Amino acid sequence: MRRLLLVTAALLAAIPTLADAQTPRPPSRPPAARRVEIGAGAGVAGGVTLGERDAALRSNAVTPSPFRLFSTSTSLDSAPFFEVRIGYRMTPRLTVEGTLGASRPTLTSALTADVENAAPVDATTATTEYVITGGAVWRFSTSPRRLTPFVSGGAGVARHVYDGQTLIENGVDGYAGGGVIYALGASRGTMTRYGLRLDGRVHFLSGGVAEGQGVRPRGALSGSIFIAF
Amino acid sequence: MRRQLIASVLTVCALIAAATPASAYLHLSVTAFGGVKTIKWARSPVSWYSSNTSAPGVSAAQFQTAANAAFGTWEAVPSAQVSFQFAGFTGATPSNDGDGLSVLGFENHSDLDRTLAATGFTIDIISGAIVESDIFFNTAFEWSTSGAANAFDLQSVATHEIGHFIGLGHSLLGETELQANGSRRVLAAASVMFPIAFGRGVTADRELQPDDIAGVSSLYPAGNFEQTTGSIQGRVRLGGRGVFGAHVEAFNLRTGELVAAFALNNEGEFLVGGLAPGLYAVRVEPLDDASIDSFFDAPGIDINFRVALSDRLVAVPAGGSPASFDVTVAPK
């Protein structure tokens, strides 16, 4: 009996001690930042004009001038694309990321105004475009709101592989844009956060299929899903 | 001692005076013993002599200077390996075939009222090697070395004839219009090797065009020409059959260069070579801007079809060729 009382006393003595430890509660802290983000998505890249040029002969004159055989107007058509992305959150606002995109746009040249009245045609060839870029995303907010706007920018390499893989041309692709991130929440039992991201960008293509045409802009819209952990 | 058959070949490749343009390159060839041999010089430098004759307004020395400049133009093509050596003035004339001397000079051929100049050959018909080549410039026409408005430019015409001298045929890269007298007037051309000369006072053919450069480079390739250029191959079809003699023009969308060739068999198969890598549009036309016999001595050249633009852009790689494709044309 005496032994039982002693045990009970020890328990009672212990309980106040535990209660005291909870009294000075530390300030609440944000959940640990999820540093790595991976995403995948799809979108549509707008077309890009690649210039007009006449197939020209030299006229029969003391000072020859171009004599048009036929005219060409060339463009890279609009096409859907797919992309994967990996990012690293440097600060709550700044993320650096790398993106790999691929698409199958058609290159079209309208052939018109033939000097011997050949019927106009749209001459085409299929291309595969790979774009690898590095860039940064700046969030306008660090609060855990569901909708977070951001701006982004970056640059990389655009590789164009023509039908049959007989000809490959490389260019530079720069972009600037923005969008919103829609946080869907954290997975139960893990530290993972996931969400949706909508991007609008203007790409500036130089070289590659646009070789000799200077810098050619084109728009792109995409949506992706991401996971951060 | 090597067995060798020498044949004097008729004068080919006259340059017609009645102004009109042409395009595309052909290599000259000779058929013997059942085989076709492309003719070319086997060794460089090729020695040439300048005739010591003159023409009104052009001395023998001025002639030699202009001819030498024309040889230099071909020699300067970086992707080709052919060179020439002036061996001196001679009393021999270009008409002296088989004398072992390649002579350029003036001659009077007033009976050839549409021929400014012409090139003749002596060829080893076993190997196709050129043994001798002579060029006459017809004094029935007025000549100038300074671009005088009332005379044909000697250096321009010499550049064309020297193209033959080294084995190039005519190109059809040009457009002409029919004159009332049945001759054709050149409207424009994109090859020095077009068979009809530009008009008096025009010196444009002193400078080679991409079609000419592709032609000489494929005949005498230098360095890595074959590794750095590509080709387009295919067939021209009309109603399910090939079109023999169709002229196929390849236009580089980026550089604006035009290079052309002919469909050279009954299947209508063509190969346009010596192309810089890039994207090309393709145009097919009949051989109707110059006389057929200034290109071919074979029968059956089909010109009864309409000009057509291919609906396919062709990506030409360095050192290769994309898959063959068909261009379908419609009858006239």
Coordinates of C-alpha atoms in Angstrom, one line a residue, chain B residues 63-180:
Chain B
F63 CA 42.2 40.6 -125.5
Q64 CA 44.8 38.6 -123.5
T65 CA 44.2 40.8 -120.4
A66 CA 40.4 40.3 -120.6
A67 CA 40.7 36.5 -121.1
N68 CA 43.2 36.2 -118.3
A69 CA 40.8 38.0 -116.0
A70 CA 38.0 35.6 -117.0
F71 CA 40.2 32.6 -116.3
G72 CA 41.0 34.2 -113.0
T73 CA 37.4 34.4 -112.1
W74 CA 36.9 30.6 -112.4
E75 CA 40.2 30.0 -110.7
A76 CA 39.2 32.1 -107.7
V77 CA 36.3 29.9 -106.8
P78 CA 37.4 28.6 -103.3
S79 CA 35.4 25.4 -103.5
A80 CA 36.9 24.4 -106.9
Q81 CA 40.3 23.3 -107.8
V82 CA 41.2 24.2 -111.3
S83 CA 43.9 26.6 -112.4
F84 CA 45.2 28.1 -115.6
Q85 CA 48.5 29.3 -117.0
F86 CA 49.0 31.8 -119.8
A87 CA 51.5 30.2 -122.1
G88 CA 52.0 33.1 -124.5
F89 CA 50.8 34.7 -127.7
T90 CA 50.6 32.5 -130.8
G91 CA 50.0 32.8 -134.5
A92 CA 47.8 29.7 -134.3
T93 CA 44.1 30.2 -134.5
P94 CA 41.3 28.7 -132.4
S95 CA 40.1 26.8 -135.5
N96 CA 43.3 24.8 -135.6
D97 CA 41.9 21.7 -133.8
G98 CA 44.2 19.0 -132.8
D99 CA 47.4 21.1 -132.8
G100 CA 47.8 20.5 -129.1
L101 CA 47.4 24.2 -128.2
S102 CA 44.4 25.6 -126.4
V103 CA 44.0 28.9 -128.1
L104 CA 41.6 31.8 -127.5
G105 CA 41.3 34.5 -130.1
F106 CA 39.3 36.5 -132.5
E107 CA 38.1 35.0 -135.8
N108 CA 35.6 36.2 -138.3
H109 CA 32.5 34.0 -138.7
S110 CA 30.1 36.4 -140.4
D111 CA 28.0 33.4 -141.4
L112 CA 27.3 32.8 -137.7
D113 CA 25.1 35.9 -137.3
R114 CA 23.8 34.8 -133.9
T115 CA 27.0 33.4 -132.4
L116 CA 29.2 35.7 -130.4
A117 CA 31.7 33.0 -129.5
A118 CA 32.1 29.2 -129.4
T119 CA 34.2 26.6 -127.7
G120 CA 35.6 23.4 -129.3
F121 CA 37.3 20.4 -127.8
T122 CA 39.6 17.6 -128.5
I123 CA 38.9 14.8 -126.1
D124 CA 40.3 11.5 -125.0
I125 CA 37.0 9.6 -125.4
I126 CA 38.2 6.7 -123.2
S127 CA 38.9 8.8 -120.1
G128 CA 36.8 11.9 -121.0
A129 CA 39.9 14.0 -120.4
I130 CA 40.1 17.2 -122.4
V131 CA 43.2 17.3 -124.5
E132 CA 42.7 20.6 -126.2
S133 CA 40.1 23.4 -126.1
D134 CA 39.8 26.4 -128.3
I135 CA 37.6 29.5 -128.1
F136 CA 36.9 31.9 -130.9
F137 CA 35.3 35.3 -130.5
N138 CA 33.4 36.3 -133.6
T139 CA 34.5 39.6 -135.1
A140 CA 31.2 39.9 -136.9
F141 CA 30.2 41.6 -133.6
E142 CA 31.6 44.7 -131.9
W143 CA 33.7 44.0 -128.8
S144 CA 34.8 46.0 -125.8
T145 CA 37.0 45.5 -122.8
S146 CA 35.7 48.6 -121.0
G147 CA 31.9 48.0 -121.0
A148 CA 31.3 50.3 -124.0
A149 CA 27.6 50.7 -124.6
N150 CA 27.7 49.7 -128.2
A151 CA 29.7 46.5 -127.9
F152 CA 29.6 43.2 -126.2
D153 CA 31.8 42.8 -123.1
L154 CA 34.7 40.6 -124.0
Q155 CA 35.4 39.6 -120.4
S156 CA 31.8 38.6 -119.8
V157 CA 31.6 36.4 -122.9
A158 CA 35.0 35.0 -122.1
T159 CA 33.9 34.0 -118.7
H160 CA 31.0 32.1 -120.2
E161 CA 33.1 30.4 -122.8
I162 CA 35.7 29.4 -120.3
G163 CA 32.9 27.7 -118.4
H164 CA 32.6 25.5 -121.4
F165 CA 36.4 25.3 -121.7
I166 CA 36.5 23.5 -118.4
G167 CA 33.6 21.2 -119.1
L168 CA 30.4 23.1 -118.1
G169 CA 27.3 23.0 -120.2
H170 CA 24.6 25.6 -120.4
S171 CA 22.3 26.6 -117.6
L172 CA 18.7 27.5 -118.0
L173 CA 18.5 29.9 -115.1
G174 CA 17.0 32.8 -116.9
E175 CA 14.0 34.2 -118.7
T176 CA 13.6 35.3 -122.3
E177 CA 11.1 36.7 -124.6
L178 CA 10.5 35.8 -128.2
Q179 CA 11.4 38.4 -130.7
A180 CA 9.7 39.1 -134.0

